[in-house]
PDB file of C-alpha atoms in Angstrom:
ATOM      1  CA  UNK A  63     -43.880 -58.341  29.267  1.00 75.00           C
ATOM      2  CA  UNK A  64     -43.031 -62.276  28.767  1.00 82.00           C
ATOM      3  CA  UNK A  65     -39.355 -61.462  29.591  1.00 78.00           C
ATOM      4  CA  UNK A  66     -39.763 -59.337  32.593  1.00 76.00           C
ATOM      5  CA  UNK A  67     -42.309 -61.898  33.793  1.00 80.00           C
ATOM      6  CA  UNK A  68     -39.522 -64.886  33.066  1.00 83.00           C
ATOM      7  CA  UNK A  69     -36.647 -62.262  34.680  1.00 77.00           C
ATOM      8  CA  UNK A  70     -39.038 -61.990  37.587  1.00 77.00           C
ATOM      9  CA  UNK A  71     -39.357 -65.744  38.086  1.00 83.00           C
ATOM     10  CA  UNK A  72     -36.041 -66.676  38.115  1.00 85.00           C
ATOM     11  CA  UNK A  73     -35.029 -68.321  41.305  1.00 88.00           C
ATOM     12  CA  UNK A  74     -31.178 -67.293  40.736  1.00 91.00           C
ATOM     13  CA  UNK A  75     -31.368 -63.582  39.657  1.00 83.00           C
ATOM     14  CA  UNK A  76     -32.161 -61.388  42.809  1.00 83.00           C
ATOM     15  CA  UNK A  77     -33.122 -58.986  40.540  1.00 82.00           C
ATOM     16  CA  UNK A  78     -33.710 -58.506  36.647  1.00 81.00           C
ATOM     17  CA  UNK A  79     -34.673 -55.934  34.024  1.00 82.00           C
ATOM     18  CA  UNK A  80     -33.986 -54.960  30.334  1.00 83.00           C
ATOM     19  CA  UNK A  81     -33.537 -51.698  28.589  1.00 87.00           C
ATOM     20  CA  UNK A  82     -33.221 -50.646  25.100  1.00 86.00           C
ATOM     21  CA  UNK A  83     -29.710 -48.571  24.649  1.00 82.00           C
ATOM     22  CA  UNK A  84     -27.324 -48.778  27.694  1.00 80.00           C
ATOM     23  CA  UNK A  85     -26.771 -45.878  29.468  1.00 76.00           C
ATOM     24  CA  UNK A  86     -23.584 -44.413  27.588  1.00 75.00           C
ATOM     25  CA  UNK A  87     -23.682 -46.691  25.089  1.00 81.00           C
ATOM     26  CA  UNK A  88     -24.481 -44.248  22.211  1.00 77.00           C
ATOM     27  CA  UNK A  89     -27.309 -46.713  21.287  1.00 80.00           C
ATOM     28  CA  UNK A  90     -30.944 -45.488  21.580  1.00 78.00           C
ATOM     29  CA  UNK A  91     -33.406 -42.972  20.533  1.00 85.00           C
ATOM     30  CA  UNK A  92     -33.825 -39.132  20.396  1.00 88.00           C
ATOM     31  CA  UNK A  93     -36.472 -37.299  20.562  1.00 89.00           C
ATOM     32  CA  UNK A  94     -38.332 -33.658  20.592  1.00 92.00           C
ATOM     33  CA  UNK A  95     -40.228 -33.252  24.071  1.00 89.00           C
ATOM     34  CA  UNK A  96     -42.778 -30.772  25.715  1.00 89.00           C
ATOM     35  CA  UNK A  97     -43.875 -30.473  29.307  1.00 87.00           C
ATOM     36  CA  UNK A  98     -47.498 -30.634  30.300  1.00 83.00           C
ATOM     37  CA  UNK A  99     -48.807 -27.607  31.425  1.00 85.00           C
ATOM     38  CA  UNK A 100     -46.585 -25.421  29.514  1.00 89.00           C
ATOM     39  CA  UNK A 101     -46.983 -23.786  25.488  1.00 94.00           C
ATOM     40  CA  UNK A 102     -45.871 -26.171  23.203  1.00 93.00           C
ATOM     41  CA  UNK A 103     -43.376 -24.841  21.039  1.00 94.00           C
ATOM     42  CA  UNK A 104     -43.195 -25.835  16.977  1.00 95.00           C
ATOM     43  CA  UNK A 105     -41.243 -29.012  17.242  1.00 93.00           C
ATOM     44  CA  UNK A 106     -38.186 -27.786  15.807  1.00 93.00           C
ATOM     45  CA  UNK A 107     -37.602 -25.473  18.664  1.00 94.00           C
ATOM     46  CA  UNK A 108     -38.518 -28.249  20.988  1.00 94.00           C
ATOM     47  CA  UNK A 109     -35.374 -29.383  23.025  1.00 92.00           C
ATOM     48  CA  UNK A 110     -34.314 -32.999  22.344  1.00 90.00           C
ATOM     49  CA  UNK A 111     -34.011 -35.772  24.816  1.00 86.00           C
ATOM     50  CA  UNK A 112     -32.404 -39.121  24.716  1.00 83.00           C
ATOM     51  CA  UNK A 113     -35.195 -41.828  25.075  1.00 83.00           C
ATOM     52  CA  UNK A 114     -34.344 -45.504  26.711  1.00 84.00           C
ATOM     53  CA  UNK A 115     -37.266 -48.371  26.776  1.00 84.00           C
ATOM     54  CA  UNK A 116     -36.969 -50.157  29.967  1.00 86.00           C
ATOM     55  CA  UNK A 117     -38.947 -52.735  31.748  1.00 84.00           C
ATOM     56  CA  UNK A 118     -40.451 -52.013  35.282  1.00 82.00           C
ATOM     57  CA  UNK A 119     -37.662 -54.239  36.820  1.00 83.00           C
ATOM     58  CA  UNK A 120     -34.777 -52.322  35.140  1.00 87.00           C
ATOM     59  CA  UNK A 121     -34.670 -49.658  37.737  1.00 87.00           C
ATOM     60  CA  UNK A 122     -34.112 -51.648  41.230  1.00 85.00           C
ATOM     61  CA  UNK A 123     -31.905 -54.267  39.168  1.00 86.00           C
ATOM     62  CA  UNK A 124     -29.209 -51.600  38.691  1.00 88.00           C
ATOM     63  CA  UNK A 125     -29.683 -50.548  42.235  1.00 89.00           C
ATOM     64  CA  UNK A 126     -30.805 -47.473  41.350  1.00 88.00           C
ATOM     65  CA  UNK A 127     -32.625 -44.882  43.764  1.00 87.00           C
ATOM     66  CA  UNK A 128     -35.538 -42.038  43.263  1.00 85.00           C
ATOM     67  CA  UNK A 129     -35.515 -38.884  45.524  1.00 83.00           C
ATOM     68  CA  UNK A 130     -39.207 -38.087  43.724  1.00 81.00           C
ATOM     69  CA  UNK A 131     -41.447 -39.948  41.824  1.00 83.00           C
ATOM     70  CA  UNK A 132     -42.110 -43.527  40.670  1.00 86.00           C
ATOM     71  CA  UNK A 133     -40.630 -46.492  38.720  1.00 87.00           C
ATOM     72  CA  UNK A 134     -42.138 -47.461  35.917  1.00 85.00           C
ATOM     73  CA  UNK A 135     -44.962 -50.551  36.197  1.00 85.00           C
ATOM     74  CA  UNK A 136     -46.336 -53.125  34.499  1.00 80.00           C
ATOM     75  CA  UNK A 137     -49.250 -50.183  33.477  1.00 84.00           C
ATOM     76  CA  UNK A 138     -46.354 -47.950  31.715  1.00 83.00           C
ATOM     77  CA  UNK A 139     -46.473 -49.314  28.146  1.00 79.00           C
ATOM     78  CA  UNK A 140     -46.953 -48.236  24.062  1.00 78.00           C
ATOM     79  CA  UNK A 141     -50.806 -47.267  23.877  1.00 83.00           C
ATOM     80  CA  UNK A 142     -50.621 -45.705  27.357  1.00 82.00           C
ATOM     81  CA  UNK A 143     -49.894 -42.590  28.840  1.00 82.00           C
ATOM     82  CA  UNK A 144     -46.475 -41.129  28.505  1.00 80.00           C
ATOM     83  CA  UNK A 145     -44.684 -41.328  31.280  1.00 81.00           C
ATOM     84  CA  UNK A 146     -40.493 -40.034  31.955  1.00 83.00           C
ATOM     85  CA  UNK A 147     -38.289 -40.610  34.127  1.00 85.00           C
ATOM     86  CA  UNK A 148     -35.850 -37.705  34.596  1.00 85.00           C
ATOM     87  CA  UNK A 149     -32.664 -37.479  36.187  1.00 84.00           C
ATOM     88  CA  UNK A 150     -32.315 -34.726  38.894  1.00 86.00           C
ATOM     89  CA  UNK A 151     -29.497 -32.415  36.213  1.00 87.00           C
ATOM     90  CA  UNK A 152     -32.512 -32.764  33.794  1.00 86.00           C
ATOM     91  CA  UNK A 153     -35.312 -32.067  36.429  1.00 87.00           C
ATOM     92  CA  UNK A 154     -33.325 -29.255  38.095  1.00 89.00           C
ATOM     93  CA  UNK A 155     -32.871 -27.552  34.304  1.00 89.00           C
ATOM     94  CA  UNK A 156     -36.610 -27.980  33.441  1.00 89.00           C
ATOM     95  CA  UNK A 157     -37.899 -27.198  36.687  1.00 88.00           C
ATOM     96  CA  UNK A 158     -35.824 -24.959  38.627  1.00 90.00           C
ATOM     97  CA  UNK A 159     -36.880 -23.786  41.918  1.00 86.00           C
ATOM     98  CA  UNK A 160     -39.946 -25.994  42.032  1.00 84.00           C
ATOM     99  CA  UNK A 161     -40.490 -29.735  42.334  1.00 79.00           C
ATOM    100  CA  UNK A 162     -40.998 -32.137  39.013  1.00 74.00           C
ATOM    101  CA  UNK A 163     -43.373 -34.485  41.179  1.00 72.00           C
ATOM    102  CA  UNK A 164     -45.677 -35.825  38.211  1.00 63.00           C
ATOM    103  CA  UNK A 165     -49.039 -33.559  37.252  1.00 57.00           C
ATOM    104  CA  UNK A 166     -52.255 -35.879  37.111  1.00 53.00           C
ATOM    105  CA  UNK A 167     -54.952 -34.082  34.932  1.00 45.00           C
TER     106      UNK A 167
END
């Protein structure tokens, strides 16, 4: 939070962010998923998705664009809810035929 604040206030960066494991990089976390509303399978049948921590500010720094959804905020953090971002390969694959717009309970 203390670095995204400091990114945020810098008079010279138009934009700033940080992430854990560069896209492409091989560096990061994996992880067994499930989707909300759906029958949790026993976690070794669970598929397995590649998991990046980024700050809120990540997103718009690398000029990156959402056709659904919402960037992450100051809100999305350990202790919270879970939140994902997907890309659309990922969202069409999960969710064909229908939309992956977030489910509130």
């Amino acid at each position: 939070r203390q670095l995204q604040e400091r990114l945020a206030a810098a008079p010279e960066l138009a934009a700033g962010g940080a992430v854990f494991g560069l896209p492409l990089s091989g560096v990061g976390s994996f992880s067994p998923y499930s989707i909300q509303g759906r029958p949790i399978k026993p976690i070794h049948e669970r598929p397995i998705a590649a998991i990046r921590f980024a700050t809120p500010g990540y997103f718009s720094a690398m000029g990156l664009q959402l056709s659904t959804g919402r960037f992450l905020t100051g809100d999305d953090r350990f202790g919270g809810e879970n939140v994902a971002l997907l890309n659309e390969t990922l969202a069409k694959k999960l969710f064909p035929g229908e939309s992956a717009e977030p489910v509130t309970a």
